[in-house]
PDB file of C-alpha atoms in Angstrom:
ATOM      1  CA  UNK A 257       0.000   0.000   0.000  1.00 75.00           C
ATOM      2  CA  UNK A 258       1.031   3.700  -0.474  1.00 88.00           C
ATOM      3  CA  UNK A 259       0.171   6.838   0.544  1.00 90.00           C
ATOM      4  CA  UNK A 260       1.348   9.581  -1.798  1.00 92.00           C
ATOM      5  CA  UNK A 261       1.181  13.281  -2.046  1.00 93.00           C
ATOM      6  CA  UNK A 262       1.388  14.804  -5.303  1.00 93.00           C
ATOM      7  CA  UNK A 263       1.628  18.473  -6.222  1.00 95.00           C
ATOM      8  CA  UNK A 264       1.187  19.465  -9.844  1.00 94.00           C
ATOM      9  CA  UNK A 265       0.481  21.929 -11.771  1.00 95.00           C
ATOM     10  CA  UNK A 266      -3.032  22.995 -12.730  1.00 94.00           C
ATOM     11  CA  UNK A 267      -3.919  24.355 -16.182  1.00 94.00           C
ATOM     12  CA  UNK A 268      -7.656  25.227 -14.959  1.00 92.00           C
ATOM     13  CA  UNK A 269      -6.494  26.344 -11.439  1.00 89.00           C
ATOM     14  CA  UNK A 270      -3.393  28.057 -12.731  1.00 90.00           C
ATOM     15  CA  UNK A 271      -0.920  27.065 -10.144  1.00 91.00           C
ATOM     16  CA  UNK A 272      -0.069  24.427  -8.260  1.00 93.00           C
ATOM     17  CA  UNK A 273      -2.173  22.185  -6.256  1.00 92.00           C
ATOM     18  CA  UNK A 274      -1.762  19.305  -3.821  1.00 93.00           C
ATOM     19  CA  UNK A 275      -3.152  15.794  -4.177  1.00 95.00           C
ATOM     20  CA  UNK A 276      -3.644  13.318  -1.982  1.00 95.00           C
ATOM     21  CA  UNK A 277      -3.322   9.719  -3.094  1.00 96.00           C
ATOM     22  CA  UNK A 278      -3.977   6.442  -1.312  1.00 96.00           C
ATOM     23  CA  UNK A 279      -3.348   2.999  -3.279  1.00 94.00           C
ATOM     24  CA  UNK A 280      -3.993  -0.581  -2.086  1.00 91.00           C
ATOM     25  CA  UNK A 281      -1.843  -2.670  -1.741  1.00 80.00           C
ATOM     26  CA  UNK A 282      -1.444  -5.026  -4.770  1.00 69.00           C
ATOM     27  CA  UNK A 283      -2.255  -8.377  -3.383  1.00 62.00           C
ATOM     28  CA  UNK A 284      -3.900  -9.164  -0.501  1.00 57.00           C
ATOM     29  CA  UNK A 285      -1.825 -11.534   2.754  1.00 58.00           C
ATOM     30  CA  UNK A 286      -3.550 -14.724   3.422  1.00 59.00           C
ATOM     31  CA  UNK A 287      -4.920 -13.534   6.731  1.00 58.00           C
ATOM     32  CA  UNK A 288      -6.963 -10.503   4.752  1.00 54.00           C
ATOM     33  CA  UNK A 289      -8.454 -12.673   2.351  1.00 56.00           C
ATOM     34  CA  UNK A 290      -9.614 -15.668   5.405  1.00 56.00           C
ATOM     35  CA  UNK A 291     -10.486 -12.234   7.600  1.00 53.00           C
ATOM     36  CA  UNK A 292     -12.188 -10.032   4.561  1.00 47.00           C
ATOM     37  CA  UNK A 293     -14.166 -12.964   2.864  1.00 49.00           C
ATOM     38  CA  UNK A 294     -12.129 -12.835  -0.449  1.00 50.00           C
ATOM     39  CA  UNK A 295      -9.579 -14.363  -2.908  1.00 50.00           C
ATOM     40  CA  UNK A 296      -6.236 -13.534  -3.428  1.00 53.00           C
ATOM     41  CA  UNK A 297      -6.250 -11.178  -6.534  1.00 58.00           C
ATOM     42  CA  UNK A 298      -2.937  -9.900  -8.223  1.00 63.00           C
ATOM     43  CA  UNK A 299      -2.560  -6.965 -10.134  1.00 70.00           C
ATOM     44  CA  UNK A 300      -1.613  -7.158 -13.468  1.00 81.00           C
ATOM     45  CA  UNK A 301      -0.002  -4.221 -16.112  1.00 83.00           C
ATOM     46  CA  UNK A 302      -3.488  -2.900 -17.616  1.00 88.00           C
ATOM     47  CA  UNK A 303      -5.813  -3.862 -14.653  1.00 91.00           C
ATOM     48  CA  UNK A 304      -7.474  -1.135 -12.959  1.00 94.00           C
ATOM     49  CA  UNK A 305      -9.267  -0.228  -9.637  1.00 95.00           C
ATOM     50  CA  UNK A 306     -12.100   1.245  -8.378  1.00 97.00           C
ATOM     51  CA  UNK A 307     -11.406   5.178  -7.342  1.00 98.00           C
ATOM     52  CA  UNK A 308     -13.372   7.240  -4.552  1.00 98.00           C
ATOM     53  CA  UNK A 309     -13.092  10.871  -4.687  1.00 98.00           C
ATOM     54  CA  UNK A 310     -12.872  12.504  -1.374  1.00 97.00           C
ATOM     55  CA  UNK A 311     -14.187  15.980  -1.015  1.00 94.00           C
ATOM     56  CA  UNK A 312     -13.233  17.994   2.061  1.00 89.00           C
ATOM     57  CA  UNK A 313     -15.595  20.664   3.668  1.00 78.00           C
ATOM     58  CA  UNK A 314     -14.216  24.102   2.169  1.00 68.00           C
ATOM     59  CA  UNK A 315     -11.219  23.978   4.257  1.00 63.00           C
ATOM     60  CA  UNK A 316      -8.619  23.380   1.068  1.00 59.00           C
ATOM     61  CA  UNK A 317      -7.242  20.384   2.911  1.00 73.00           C
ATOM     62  CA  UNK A 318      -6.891  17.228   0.932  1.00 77.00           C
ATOM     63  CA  UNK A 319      -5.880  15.490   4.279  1.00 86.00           C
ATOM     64  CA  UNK A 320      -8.670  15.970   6.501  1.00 88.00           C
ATOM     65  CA  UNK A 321     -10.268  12.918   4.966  1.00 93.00           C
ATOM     66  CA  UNK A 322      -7.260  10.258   5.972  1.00 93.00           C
ATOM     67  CA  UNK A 323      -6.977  12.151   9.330  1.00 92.00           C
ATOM     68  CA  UNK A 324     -10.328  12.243  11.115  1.00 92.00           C
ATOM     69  CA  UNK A 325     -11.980   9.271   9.595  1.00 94.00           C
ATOM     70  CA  UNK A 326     -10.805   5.470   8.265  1.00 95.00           C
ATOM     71  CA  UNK A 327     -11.108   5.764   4.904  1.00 96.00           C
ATOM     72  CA  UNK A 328      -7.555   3.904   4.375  1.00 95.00           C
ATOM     73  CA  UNK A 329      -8.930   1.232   6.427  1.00 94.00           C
ATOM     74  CA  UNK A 330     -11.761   0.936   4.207  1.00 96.00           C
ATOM     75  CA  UNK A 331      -9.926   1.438   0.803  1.00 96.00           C
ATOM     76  CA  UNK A 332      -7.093  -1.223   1.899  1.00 93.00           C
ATOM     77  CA  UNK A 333     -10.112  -3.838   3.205  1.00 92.00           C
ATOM     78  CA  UNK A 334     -11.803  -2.954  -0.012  1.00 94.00           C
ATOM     79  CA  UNK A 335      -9.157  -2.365  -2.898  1.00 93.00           C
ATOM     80  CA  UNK A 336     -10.104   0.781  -3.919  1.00 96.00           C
ATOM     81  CA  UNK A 337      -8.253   4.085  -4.935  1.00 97.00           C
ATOM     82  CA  UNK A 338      -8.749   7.042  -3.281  1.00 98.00           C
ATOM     83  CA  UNK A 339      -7.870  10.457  -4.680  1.00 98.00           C
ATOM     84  CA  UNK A 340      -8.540  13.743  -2.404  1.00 96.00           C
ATOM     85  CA  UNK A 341      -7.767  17.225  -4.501  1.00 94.00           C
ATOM     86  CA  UNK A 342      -7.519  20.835  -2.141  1.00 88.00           C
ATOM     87  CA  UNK A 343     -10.901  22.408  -3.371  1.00 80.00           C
ATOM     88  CA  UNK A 344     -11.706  26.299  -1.696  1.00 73.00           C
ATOM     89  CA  UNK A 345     -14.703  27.148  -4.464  1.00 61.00           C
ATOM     90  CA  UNK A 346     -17.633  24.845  -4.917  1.00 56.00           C
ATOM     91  CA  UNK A 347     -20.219  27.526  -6.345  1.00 55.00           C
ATOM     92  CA  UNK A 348     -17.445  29.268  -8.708  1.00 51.00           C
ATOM     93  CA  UNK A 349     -17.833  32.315  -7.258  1.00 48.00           C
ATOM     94  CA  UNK A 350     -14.269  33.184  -6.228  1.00 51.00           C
ATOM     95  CA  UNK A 351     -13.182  36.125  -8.859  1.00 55.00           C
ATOM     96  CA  UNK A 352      -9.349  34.808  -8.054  1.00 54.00           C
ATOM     97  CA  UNK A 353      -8.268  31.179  -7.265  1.00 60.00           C
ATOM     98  CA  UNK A 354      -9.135  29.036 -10.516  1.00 75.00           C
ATOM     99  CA  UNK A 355     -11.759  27.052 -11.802  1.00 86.00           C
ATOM    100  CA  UNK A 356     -12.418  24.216  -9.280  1.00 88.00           C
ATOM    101  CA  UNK A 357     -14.915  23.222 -10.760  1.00 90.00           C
ATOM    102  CA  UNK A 358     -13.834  21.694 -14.401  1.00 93.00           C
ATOM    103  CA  UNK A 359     -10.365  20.992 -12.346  1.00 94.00           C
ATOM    104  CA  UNK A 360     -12.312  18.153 -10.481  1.00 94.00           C
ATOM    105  CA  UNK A 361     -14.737  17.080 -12.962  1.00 96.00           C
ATOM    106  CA  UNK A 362     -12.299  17.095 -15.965  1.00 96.00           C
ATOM    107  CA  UNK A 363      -8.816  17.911 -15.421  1.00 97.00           C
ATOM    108  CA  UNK A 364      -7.814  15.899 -12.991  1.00 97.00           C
ATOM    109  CA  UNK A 365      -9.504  12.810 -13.506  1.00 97.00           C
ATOM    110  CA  UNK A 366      -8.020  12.711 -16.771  1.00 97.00           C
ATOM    111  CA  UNK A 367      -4.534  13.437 -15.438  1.00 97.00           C
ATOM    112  CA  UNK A 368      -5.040  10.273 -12.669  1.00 97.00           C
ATOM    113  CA  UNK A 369      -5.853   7.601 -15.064  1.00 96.00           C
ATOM    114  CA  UNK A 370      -2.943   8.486 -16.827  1.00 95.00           C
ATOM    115  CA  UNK A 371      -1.005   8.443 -13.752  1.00 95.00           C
ATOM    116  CA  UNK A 372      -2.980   5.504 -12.000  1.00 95.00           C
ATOM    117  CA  UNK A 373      -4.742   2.289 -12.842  1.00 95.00           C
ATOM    118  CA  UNK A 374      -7.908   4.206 -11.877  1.00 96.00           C
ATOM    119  CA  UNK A 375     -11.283   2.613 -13.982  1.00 96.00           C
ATOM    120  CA  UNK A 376     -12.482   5.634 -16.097  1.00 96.00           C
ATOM    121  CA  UNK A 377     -16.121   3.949 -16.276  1.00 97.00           C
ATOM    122  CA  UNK A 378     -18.403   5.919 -13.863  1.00 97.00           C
ATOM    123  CA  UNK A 379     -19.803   2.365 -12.474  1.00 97.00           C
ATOM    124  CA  UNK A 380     -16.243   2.325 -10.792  1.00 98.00           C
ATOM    125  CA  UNK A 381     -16.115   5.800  -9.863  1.00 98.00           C
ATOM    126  CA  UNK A 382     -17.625   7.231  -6.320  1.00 98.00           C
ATOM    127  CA  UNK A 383     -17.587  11.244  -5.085  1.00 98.00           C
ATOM    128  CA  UNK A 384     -18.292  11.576  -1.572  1.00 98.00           C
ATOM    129  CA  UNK A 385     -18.003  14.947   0.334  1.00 95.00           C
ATOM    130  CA  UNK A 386     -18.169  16.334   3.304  1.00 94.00           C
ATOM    131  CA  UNK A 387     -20.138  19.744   4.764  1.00 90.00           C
ATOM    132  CA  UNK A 388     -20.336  21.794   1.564  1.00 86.00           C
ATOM    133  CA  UNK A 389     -17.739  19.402  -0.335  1.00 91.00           C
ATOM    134  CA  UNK A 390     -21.254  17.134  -0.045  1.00 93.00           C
ATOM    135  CA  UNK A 391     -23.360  20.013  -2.144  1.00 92.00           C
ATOM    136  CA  UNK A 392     -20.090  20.183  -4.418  1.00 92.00           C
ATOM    137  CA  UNK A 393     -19.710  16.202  -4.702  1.00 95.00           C
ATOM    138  CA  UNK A 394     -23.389  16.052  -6.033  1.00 97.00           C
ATOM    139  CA  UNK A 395     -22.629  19.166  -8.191  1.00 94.00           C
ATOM    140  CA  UNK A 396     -20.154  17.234  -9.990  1.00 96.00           C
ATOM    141  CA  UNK A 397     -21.835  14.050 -10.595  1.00 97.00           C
ATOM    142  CA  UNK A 398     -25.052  15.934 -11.521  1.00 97.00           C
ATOM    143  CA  UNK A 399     -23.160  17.390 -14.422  1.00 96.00           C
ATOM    144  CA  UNK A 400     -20.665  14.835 -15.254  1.00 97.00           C
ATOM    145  CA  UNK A 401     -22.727  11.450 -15.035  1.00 97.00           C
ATOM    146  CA  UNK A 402     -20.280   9.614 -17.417  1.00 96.00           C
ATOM    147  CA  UNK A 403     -17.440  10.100 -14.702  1.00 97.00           C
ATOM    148  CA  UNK A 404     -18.966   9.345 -11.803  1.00 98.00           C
ATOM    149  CA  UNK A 405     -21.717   6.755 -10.913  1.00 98.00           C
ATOM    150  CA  UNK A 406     -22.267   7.036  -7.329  1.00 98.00           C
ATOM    151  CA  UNK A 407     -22.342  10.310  -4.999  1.00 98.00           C
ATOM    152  CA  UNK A 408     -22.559  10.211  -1.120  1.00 98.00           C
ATOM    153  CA  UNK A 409     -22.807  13.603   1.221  1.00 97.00           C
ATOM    154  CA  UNK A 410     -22.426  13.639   4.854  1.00 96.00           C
ATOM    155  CA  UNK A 411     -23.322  16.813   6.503  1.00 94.00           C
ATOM    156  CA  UNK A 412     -24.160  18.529   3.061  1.00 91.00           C
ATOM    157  CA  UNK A 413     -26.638  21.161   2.186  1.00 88.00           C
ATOM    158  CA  UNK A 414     -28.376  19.380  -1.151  1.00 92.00           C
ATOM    159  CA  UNK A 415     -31.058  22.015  -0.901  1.00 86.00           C
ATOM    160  CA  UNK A 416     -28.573  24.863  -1.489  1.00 81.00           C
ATOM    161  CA  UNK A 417     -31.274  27.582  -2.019  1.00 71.00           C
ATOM    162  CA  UNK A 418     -32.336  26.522   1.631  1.00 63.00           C
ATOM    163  CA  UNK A 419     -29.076  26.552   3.142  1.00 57.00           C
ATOM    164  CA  UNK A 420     -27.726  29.746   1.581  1.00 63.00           C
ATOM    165  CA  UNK A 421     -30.739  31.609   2.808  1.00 55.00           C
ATOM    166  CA  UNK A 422     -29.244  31.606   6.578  1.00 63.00           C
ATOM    167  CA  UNK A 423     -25.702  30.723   6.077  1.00 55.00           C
ATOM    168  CA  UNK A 424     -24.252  33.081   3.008  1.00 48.00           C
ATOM    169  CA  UNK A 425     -20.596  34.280   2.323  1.00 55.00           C
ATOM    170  CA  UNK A 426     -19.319  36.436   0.236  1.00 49.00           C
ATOM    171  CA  UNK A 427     -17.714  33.547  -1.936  1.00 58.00           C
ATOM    172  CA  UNK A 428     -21.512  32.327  -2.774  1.00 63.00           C
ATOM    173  CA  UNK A 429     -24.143  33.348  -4.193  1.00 54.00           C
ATOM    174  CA  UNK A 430     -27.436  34.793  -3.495  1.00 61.00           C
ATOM    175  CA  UNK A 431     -30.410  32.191  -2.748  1.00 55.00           C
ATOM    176  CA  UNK A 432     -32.876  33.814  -4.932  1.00 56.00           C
ATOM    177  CA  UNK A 433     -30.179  33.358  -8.181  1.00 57.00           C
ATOM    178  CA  UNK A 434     -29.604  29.557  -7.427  1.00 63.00           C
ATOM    179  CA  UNK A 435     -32.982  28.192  -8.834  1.00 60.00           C
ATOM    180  CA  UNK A 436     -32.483  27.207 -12.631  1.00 69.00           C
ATOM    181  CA  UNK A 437     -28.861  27.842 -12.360  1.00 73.00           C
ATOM    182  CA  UNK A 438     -26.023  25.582 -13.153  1.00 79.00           C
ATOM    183  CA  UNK A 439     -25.381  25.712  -9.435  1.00 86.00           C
ATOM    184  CA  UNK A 440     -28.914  24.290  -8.499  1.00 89.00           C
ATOM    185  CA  UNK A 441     -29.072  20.588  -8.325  1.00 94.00           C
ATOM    186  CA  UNK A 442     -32.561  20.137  -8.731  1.00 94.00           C
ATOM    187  CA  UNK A 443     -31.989  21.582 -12.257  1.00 93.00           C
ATOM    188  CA  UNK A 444     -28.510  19.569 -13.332  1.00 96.00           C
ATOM    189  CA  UNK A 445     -30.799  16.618 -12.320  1.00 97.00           C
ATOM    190  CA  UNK A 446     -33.906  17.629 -14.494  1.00 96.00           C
ATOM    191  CA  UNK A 447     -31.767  18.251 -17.209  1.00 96.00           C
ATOM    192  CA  UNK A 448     -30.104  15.072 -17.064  1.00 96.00           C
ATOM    193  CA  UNK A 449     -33.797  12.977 -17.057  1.00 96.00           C
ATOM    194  CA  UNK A 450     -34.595  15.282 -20.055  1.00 96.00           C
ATOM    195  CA  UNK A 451     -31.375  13.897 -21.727  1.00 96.00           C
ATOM    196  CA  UNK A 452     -31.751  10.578 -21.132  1.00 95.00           C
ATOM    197  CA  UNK A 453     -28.419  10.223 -19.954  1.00 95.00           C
ATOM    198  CA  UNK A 454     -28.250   7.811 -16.259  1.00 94.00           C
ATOM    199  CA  UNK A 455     -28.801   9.566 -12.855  1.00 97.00           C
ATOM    200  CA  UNK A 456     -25.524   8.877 -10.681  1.00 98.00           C
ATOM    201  CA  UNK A 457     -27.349   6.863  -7.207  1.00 98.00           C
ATOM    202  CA  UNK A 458     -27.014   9.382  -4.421  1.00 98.00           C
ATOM    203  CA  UNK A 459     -26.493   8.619  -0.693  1.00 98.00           C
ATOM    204  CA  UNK A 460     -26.285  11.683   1.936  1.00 97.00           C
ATOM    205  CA  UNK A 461     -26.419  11.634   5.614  1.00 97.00           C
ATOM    206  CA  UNK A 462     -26.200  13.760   8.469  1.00 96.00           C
ATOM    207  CA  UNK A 463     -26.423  13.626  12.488  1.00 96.00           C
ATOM    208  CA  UNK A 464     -30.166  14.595  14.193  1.00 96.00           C
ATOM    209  CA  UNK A 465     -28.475  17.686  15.671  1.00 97.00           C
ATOM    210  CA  UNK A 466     -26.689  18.700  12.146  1.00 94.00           C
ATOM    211  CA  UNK A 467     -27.767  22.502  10.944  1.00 92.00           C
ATOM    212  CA  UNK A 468     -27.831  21.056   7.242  1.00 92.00           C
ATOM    213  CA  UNK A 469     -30.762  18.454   8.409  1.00 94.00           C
ATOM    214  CA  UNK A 470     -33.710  20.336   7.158  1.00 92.00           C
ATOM    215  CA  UNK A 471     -31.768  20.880   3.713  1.00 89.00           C
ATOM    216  CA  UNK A 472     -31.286  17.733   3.363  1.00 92.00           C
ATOM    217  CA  UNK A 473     -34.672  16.509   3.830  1.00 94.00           C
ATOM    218  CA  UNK A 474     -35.599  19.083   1.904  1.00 93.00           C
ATOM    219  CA  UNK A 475     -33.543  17.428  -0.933  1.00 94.00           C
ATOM    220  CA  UNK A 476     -34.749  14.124  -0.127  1.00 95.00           C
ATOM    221  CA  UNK A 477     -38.680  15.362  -0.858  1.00 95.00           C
ATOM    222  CA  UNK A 478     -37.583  16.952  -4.302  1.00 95.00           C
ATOM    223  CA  UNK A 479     -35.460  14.001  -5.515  1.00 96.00           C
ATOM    224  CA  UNK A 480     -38.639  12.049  -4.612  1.00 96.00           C
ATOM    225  CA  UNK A 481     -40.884  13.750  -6.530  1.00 96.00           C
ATOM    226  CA  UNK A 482     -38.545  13.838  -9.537  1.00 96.00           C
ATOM    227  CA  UNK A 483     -38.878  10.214  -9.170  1.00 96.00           C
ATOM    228  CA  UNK A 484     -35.707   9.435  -7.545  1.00 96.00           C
ATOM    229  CA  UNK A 485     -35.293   7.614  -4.638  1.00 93.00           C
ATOM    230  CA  UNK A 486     -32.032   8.369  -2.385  1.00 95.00           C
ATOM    231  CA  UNK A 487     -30.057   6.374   0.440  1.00 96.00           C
ATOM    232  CA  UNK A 488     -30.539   8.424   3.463  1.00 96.00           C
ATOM    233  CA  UNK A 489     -28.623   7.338   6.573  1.00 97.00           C
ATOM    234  CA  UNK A 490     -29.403   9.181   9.859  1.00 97.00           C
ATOM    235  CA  UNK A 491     -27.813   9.325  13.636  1.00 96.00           C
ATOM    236  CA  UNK A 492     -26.668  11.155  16.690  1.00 97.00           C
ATOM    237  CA  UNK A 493     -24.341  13.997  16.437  1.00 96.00           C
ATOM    238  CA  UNK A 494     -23.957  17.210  15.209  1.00 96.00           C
ATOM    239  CA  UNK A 495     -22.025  19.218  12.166  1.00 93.00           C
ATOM    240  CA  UNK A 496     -18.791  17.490  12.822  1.00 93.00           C
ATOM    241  CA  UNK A 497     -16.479  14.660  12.094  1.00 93.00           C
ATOM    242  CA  UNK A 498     -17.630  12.493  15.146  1.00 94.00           C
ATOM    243  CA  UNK A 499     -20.710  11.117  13.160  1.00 95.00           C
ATOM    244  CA  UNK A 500     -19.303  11.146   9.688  1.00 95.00           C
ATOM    245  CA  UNK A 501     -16.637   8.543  10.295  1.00 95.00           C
ATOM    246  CA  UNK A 502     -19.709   6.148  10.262  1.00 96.00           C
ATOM    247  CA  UNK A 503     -21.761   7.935   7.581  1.00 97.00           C
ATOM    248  CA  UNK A 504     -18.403   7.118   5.441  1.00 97.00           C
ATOM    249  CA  UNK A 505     -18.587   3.155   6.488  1.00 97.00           C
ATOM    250  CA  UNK A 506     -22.328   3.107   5.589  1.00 97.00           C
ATOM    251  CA  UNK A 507     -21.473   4.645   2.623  1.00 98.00           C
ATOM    252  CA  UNK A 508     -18.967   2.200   1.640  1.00 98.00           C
ATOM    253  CA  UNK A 509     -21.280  -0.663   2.640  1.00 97.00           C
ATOM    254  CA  UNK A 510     -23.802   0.593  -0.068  1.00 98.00           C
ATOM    255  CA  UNK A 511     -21.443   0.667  -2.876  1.00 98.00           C
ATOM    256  CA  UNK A 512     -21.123  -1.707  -5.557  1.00 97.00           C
ATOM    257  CA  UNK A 513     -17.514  -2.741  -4.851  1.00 96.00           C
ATOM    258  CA  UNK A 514     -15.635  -5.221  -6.457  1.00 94.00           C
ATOM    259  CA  UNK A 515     -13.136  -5.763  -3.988  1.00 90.00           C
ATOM    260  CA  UNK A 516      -9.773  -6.187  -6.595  1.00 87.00           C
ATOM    261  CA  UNK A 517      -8.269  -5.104  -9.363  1.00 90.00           C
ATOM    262  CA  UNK A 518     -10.166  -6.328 -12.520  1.00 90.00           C
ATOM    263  CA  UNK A 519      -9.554  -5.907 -16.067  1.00 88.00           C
ATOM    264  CA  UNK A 520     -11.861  -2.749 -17.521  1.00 78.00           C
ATOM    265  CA  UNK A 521     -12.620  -1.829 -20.882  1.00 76.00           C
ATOM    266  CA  UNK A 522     -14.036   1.946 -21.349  1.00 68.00           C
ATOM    267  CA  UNK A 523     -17.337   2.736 -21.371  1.00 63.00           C
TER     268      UNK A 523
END
C-alpha cells in the first residue's frame, strides 16, 4: 500500500495544487483474504481499480479525509483508490483562485488515469463529500454522469437555495439566483432525465443535531418527486467529524464494490 502526495500543476487552477493519493496494496496476505471474505487477486499491467473521490468541507485540505476518519482502512479492506484534490470554491464564485470546478470534474480525472490504474467507467467511480464538499460532490456528478456513478454527502446542504438563505458568504451566491442555475441541483438533475443520460445513485447523511438536516430533507422530498429515490442514513451527532466517520462506512457498505483489481474496458 502507499500513501502519496502529489503536487502538480493545474492548467484550470493556474498554479499548483496538492493531491492526496492512497493505493492498495497489490495483493492481498492470506490472513486478509480468510479475515475479509475474499480471494487472493494480483494486479496485473493494464488492470485497474475502483477510485473514490474525497471531497473535504471548504477547508482546502486534501488530508482531513485520511486524518479524522478510516477511509484507508476501508480502501485497503476494499481495494479501492482514493484520490482527495484541495478544493476552496464549490459555487465558482471566487473572482481569483481558478476554476475548481472543471479541475475536479475534468482535469484531474483525466490526469489520474494516466497516472494511475484508476477505472475511467463511472460504475467504478464514487464522489463523496463532506459539509459543503457534499453540495459540491453532487454538483459534480449531476453534471458529469459519465465520470462518476455514485455520490454520497455527509453533513451537506443538497437544498442549497435553503441553506444559503441563513448561512451566506461572500464567496456564494445569493439564494434567490440559485434556482435554474447551473449551481442548483434540482436543475442539473432535471436536465439530465430530459437527456436521457443515467442519474448517478445518491447517498447523503447527516447527524439529528446537524444545521444542514432540514436541507437535506428538503432534498430528499424533491429528488422524490422527480422520481428518484435516495439512500438516506441518519444518527446522533452534530455538524462534525464524530458522526461522519460512520456515515463514510455506511457509505462504503452501499457501494457496488468489487473488492480487486479487474480488467476494464471503457465505457
Amino acid at each position: 500500500m502507499a500513501f502519496i502526495k502529489m503536487n502538480l500543476k493545474s492548467e484550470c487552477l493556474g498554479m499548483n495544487t496538492n493531491v492526496g493519493v492512497f493505493m492498495p496494496k497489490l495483493k492481498n496476505d492470506k490472513d486478509e483474504e480468510e479475515k475479509y471474505g475474499f480471494g487472493e487477486r494480483a494486479f496485473e499491467p493494464g488492470m485497474k481499480y475502483q477510485v473514490m473521490w474525497l471531497i473535504d468541507g471548504g477547508c482546502n485540505n486534501f488530508f482531513k479525509w485520511y486524518q479524522y476518519t478510516n477511509i484507508t482502512k476501508e480502501a485497503q479492506q476494499n481495494s479501492f483508490i482514493t484520490i482527495s484534490p484541495m478544493a476552496r470554491d464549490y459555487t465558482s464564485m471566487r473572482k481569483a483562485g481558478g476554476d475548481y470546478f472543471h479541475y475536479i470534474t475534468e482535469e484531474l480525472p483525466e490526469l489520474m488515469r494516466f497516472l494511475l490504474p484508476a477505472s475511467p467507467n463511472a460504475e467504478d467511480n464514487f464522489i463523496i463529500g463532506a459539509s459543503f464538499g457534499g453540495y459540491f460532490a453532487y454538483r459534480c456528478a449531476l453534471s458529469h454522469p459519465e465520470t462518476y456513478g455514485y455520490v454520497g454527502a455527509v453533513g451537506g446542504p443538497l437544498d442549497v437555495v435553503y441553506d444559503l438563505k441563513d448561512h451566506r458568504t461572500p464567496h456564494t451566491p445569493k439564494a434567490e439566483d440559485v434556482p435554474g442555475s447551473d449551481l442548483d441541483l434540482f436543475t442539473l438533475l432535471k436536465r439530465l432525465q430530459d437527456s436521457g443520460r443515467p442519474v448517478p445513485k445518491m447517498f447523503h447523511s447527516m447527524g439529528n443535531d446537524d444545521f444542514t438536516w432540514e436541507a437535506n430533507i428538503n432534498a430528499r422530498r424533491i429528488f422524490q418527486e422527480m422520481g428518484v429515490q435516495t439512500k438516506l442514513v441518519t444518527g446522533p451527532g452534530a455538524h462534525n467529524w464524530d458522526p461522519w466517520q460512520g456515515f463514510l462506512e455506511e457509505f462504503v457498505k452501499w457501494l457496488p464494490l468489487k473488492r480487486g483489481p479487474f480488467w476494464a474496458e471503457e465505457d
